[in-house]
Coordinates of C-alpha atoms and ligand atoms in Angstrom, one line a residue:
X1 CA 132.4 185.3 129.0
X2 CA 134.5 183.1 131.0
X3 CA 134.5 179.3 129.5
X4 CA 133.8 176.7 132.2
X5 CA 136.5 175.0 133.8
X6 CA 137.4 171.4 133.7
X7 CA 136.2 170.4 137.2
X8 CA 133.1 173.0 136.6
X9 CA 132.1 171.2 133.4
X10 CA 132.8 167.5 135.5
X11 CA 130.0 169.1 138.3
X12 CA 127.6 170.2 135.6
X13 CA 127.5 167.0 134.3
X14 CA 127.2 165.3 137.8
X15 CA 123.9 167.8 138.2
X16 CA 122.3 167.2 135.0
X17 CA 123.5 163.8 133.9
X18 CA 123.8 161.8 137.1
X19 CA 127.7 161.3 136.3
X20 CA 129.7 159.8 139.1
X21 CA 131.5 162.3 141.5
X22 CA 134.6 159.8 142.1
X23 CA 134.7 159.8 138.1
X24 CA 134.9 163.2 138.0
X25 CA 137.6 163.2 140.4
X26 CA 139.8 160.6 138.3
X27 CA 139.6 162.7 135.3
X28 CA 140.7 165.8 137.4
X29 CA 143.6 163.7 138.5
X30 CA 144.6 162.6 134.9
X31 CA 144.2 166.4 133.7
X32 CA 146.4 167.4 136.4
X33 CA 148.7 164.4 135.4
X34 CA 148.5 166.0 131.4
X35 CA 149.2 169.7 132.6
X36 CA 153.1 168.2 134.2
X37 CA 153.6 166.5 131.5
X38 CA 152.9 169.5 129.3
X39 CA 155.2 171.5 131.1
X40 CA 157.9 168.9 130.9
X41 CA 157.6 168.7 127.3
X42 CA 157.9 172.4 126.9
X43 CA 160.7 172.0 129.1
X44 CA 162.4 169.6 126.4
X45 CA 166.4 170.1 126.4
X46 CA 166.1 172.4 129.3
X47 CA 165.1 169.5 131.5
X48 CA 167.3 167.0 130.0
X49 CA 164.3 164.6 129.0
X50 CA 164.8 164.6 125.7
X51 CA 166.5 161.3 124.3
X52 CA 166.3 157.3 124.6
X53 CA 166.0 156.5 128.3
X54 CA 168.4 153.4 127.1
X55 CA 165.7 150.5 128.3
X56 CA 162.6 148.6 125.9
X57 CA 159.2 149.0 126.4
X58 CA 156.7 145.4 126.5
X59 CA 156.4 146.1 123.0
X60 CA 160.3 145.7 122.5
X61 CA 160.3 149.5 121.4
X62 CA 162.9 151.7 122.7
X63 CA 161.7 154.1 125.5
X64 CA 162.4 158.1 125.6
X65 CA 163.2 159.6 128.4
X66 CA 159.8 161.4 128.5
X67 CA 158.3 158.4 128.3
X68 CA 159.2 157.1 131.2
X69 CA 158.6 159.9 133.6
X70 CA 155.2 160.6 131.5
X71 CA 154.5 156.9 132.6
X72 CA 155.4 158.1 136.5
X73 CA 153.0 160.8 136.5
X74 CA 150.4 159.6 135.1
X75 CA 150.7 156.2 137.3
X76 CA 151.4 158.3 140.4
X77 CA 148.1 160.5 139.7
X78 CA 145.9 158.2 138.7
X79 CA 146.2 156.5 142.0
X80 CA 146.0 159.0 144.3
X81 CA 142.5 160.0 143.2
X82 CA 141.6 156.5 145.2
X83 CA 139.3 156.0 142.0
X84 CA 140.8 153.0 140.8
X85 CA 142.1 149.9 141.8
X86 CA 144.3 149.0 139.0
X87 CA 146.1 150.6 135.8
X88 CA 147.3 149.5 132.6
X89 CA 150.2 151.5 130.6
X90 CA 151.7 150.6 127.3
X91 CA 154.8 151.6 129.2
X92 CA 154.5 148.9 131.4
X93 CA 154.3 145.0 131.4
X94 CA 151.8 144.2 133.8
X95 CA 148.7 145.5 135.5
X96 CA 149.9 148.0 137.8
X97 CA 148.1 148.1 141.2
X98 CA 147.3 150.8 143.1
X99 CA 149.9 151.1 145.9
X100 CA 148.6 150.7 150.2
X101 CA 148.7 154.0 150.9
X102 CA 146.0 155.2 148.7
X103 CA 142.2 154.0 148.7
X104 CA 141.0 151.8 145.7
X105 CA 137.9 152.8 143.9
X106 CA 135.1 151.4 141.4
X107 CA 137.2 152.0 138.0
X108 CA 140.2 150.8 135.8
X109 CA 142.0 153.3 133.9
X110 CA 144.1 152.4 130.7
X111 CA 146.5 154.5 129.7
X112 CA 149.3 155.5 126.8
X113 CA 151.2 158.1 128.8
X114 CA 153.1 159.7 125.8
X115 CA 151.8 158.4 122.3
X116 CA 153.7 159.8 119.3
X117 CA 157.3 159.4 121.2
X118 CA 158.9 159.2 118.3
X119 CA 158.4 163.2 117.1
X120 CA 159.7 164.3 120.7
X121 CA 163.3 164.7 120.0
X122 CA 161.9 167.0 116.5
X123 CA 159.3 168.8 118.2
X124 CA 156.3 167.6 116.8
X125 CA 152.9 167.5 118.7
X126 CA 152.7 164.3 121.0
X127 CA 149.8 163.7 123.1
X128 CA 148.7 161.2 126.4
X129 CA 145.6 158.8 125.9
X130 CA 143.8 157.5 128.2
X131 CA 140.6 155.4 129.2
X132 CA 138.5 154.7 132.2
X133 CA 135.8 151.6 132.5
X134 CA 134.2 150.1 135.3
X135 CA 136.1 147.6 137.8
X136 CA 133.2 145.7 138.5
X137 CA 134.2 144.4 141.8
X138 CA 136.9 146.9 142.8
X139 CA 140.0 144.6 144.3
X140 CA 143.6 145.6 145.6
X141 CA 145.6 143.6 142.9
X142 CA 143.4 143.5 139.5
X143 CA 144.5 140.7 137.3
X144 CA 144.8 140.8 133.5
X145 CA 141.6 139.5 132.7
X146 CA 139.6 142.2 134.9
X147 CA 141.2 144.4 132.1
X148 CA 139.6 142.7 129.0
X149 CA 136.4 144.0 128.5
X150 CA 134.6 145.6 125.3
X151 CA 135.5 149.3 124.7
X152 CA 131.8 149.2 124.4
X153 CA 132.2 149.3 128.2
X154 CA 134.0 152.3 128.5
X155 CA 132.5 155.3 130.6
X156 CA 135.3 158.1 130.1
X157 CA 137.7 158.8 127.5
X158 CA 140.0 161.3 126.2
X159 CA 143.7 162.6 125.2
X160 CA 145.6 165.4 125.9
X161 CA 147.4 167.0 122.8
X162 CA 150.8 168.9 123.7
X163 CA 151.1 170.9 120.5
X164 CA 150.9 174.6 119.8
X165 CA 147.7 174.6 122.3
X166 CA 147.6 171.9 124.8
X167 CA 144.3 170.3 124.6
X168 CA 142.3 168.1 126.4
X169 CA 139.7 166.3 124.6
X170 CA 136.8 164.1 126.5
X171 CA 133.6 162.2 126.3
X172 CA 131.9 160.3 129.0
X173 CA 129.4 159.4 126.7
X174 CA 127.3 162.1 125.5
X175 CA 129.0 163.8 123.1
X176 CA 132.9 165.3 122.8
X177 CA 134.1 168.4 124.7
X178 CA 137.6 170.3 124.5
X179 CA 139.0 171.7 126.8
X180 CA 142.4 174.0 126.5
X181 CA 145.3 174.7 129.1
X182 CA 145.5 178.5 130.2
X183 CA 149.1 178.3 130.8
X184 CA 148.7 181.5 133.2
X185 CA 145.9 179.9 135.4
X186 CA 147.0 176.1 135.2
X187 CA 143.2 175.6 134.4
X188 CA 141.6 173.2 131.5
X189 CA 138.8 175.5 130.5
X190 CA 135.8 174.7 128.0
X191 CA 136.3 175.4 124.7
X192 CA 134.4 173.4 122.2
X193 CA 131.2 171.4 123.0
X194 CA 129.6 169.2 120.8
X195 CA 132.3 168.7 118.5
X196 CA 131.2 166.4 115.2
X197 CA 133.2 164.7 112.6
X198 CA 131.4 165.1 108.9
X199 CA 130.4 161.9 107.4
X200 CA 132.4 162.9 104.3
X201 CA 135.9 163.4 104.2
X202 CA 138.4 165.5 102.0
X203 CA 141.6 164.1 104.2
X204 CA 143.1 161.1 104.6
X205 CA 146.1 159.7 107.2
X206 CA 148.0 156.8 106.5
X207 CA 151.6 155.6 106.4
X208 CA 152.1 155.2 102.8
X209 CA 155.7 153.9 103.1
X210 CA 154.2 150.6 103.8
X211 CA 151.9 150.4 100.5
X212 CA 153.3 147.0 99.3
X213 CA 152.7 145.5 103.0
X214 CA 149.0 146.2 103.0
X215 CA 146.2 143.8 102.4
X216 CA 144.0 143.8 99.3
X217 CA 141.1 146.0 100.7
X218 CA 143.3 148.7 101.7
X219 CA 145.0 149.0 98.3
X220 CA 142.2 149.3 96.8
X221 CA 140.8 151.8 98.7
X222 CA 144.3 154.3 98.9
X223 CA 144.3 153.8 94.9
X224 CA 141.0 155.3 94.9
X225 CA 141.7 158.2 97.2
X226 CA 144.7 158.8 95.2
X227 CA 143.0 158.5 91.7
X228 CA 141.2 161.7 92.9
X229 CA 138.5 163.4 90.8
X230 CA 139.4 161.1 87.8
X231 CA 138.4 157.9 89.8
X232 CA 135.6 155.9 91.3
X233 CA 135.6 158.5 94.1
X234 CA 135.0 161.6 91.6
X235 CA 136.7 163.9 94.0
X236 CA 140.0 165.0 94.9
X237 CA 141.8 163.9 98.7
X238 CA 144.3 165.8 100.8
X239 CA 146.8 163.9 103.2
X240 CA 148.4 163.9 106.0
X241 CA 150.8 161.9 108.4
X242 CA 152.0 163.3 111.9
X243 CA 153.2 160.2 113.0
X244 CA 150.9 160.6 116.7
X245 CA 147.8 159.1 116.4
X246 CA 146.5 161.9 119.1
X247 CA 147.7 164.7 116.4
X248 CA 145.6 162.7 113.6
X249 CA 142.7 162.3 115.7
X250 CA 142.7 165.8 117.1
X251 CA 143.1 167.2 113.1
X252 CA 139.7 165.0 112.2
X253 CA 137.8 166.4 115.1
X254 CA 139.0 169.8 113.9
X255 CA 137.8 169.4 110.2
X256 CA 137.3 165.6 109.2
X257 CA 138.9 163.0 107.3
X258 CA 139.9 159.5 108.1
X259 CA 143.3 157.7 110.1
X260 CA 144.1 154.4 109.1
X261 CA 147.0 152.2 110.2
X262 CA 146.1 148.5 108.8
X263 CA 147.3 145.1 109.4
X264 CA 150.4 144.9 107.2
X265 CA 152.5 141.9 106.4
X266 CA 155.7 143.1 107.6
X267 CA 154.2 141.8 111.2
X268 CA 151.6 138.6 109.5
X269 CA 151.1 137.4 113.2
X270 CA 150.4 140.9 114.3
X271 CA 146.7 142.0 113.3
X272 CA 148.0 145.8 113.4
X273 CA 150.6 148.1 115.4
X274 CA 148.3 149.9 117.4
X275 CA 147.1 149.1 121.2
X276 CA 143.5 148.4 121.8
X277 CA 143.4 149.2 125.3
X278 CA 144.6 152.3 125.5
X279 CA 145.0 153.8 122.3
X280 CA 142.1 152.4 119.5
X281 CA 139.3 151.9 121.7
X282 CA 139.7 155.3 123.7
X283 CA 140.1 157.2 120.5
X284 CA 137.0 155.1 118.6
X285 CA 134.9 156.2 121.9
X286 CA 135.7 160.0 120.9
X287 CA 134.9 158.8 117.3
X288 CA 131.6 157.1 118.0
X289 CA 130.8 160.6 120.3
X290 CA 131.2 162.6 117.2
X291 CA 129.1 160.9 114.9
X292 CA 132.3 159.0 113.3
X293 CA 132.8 155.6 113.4
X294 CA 136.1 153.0 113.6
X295 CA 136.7 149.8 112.9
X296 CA 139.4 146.9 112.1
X297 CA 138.2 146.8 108.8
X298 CA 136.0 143.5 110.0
X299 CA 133.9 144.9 113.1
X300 CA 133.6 148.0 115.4
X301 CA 136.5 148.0 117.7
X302 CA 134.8 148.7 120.6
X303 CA 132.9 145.4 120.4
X304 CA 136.3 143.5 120.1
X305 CA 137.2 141.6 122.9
X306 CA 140.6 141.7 124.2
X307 CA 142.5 138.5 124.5
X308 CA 145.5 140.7 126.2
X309 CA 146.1 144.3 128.0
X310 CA 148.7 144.9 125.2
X311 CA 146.9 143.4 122.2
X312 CA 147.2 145.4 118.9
X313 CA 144.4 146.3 116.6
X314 CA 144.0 147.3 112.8
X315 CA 142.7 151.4 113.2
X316 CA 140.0 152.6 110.6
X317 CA 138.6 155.6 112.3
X318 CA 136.6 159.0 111.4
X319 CA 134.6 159.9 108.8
X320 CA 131.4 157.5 108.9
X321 CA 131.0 157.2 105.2
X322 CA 134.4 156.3 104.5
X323 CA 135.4 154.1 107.3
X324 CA 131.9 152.4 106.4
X325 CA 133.5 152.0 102.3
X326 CA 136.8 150.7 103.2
X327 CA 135.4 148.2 105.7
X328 CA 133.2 147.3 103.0
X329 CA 136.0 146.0 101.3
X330 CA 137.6 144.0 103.2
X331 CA 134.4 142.6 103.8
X332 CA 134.1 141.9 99.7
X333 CA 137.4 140.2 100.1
Ligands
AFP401 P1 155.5 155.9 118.7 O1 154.9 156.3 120.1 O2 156.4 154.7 118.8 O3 156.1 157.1 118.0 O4 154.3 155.4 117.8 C1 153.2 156.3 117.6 C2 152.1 155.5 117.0 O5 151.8 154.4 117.9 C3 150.9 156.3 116.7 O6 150.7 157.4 117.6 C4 151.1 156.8 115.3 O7 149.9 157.1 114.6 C5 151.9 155.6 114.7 O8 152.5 154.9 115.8 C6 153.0 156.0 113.8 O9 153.5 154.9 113.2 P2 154.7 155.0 112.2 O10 155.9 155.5 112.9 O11 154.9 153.5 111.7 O12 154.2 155.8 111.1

């Protein structure tokens, strides 16, 4: 039986869910944007885009090659669609707008082009994350605040995963759906529907190099997971650390478990290292579609309200029952 394609599966939910035609039309666009970069990272040394692209990102982190022409495409696809009428990329400092010669449209689309940058030169999965919410009054040259809305707001999000399969994963809403690249065809075609995250978990994902740096709450709650059967939890924890939040999140759609990276006091000004925009609420969307849930260890972070298009967040996602105990604790605290 031949799985629905990516723009089949957008139409069927125009027909049956009312969903908007010139969404369905961005998300094509950023799928076709995910399919070069795919082929550029399997490219790798071939191409020459492996490497530091010698130049600092807003976040004063040094930017790979791949980076930056991931950032291209995706900027470079996104407005062409004539869906949006302004972008925001970790790669870059300010709201991009859409450039004259393409049409504007109703929606703004946040994006991390290449997330995980770090395991490109060692050939580790890396993956692009975006998410799409509602311009309300579409203008040529958004301005930072038209940005800084709820992730509650959101009506699309997703990631592509360039691993061993390249994936696309995406709710608008109602639920997650995956979708993988047949390489032969160049189409996205439906492979999971429905996808849920157990509310228990046997796996956790957390940096544990920066144990002495962590708050209280968190302590606590690692010392338990580590204590295994023997402890307060009575059962035993597996773990995990890819070092790309879009390999972490893609593993607990798969089979569970929770990703944490907390607030630690290396940074005490920062309240975490990853982005809100376009990394921890797109990802807590796909969460929340799966029956998991994600916080900042105080609140859901799609009720957060952004104070800046770059602002960083504390990341407790996946597995209801335990994002629910560790925010618990820091609520105890
Ligand atoms: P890079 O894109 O700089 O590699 O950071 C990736 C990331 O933002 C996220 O995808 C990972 O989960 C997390 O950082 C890894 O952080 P550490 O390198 O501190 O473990």
């Amino acid at each position: 039986m031949t799985s629905l394609s990516l723009q089949e599966y957008l139409s069927r939910e125009e027909a049956l869910a009312g969903s908007d035609p010139v969404l369905s039309r961005l998300l094509v666009g950023i799928s076709e944007a995910c399919k070069e970069i795919s082929a550029k990272v399997r490219e790798g040394a071939l191409a020459g885009v492996l490497g530091l692209a010698g130049s600092a990102n807003v976040q004063g982190e040094d930017q790979k090659k791949l980076d930056i022409i991931s950032n291209d495409i995706f900027v470079e696809a996104v407005a062409r669609t004539g869906a949006v009428c302004g972008m925001v990329s970790e790669e870059v400092p300010e709201p991009i707008a859409v450039p004259d010669e393409y049409a504007i449209g109703p929606y703004l689309a946040c994006f991390d082009p290449l997330d995980g940058s770090s395991n490109i030169d060692i050939n580790v999965s890396i993956g692009s994350i975006f998410a799409i919410q509602p311009a309300g009054r579409p203008k040529r040259q958004p301005a930072e605040g038209d940005f800084l809305i709820p992730g509650r707001s959101l009506v699309a999000a997703g990631y592509c995963m360039y691993g061993p399969q390249t994936i696309l994963a995406l709710t608008l809403g109602r639920g997650v759906v995956l979708f993988t690249l047949d390489d032969v065809t160049g189409t996205f075609r439906l492979t999971a529907e429905n996808v849920r995250v157990d509310r228990e978990a046997a796996e956790f994902a957390i940096n544990m190099s920066n144990e002495r740096f962590w708050e209280a709450p968190v302590k606590r709650y690692i010392s338990e997971l580590l204590a295994g059967k023997d402890g307060p939890r009575g059962k035993n924890y597996n773990m995990r650390w890819v070092a790309a939040m879009v390999a972490e999140v893609h593993r607990i759609l798969m089979r569970g478990g929770i990703f944490m990276y907390p607030k630690d006091a290396r940074n005490p000004s920062r309240p975490g290292k990853l982005r809100l925009l376009y990394e921890a609420n797109p990802m807590s969307m796909l969460m929340e579609n799966a029956g998991g849930a994600a916080t900042n260890g105080h609140q859901a972070i799609r009720d957060i309200v952004p104070q800046g298009i770059h602002e960083r967040v504390a990341v407790f996602l996946g597995a209801a029952e335990e994002v629910e105990l560790v925010t618990g604790y820091h609520k105890e605290a």
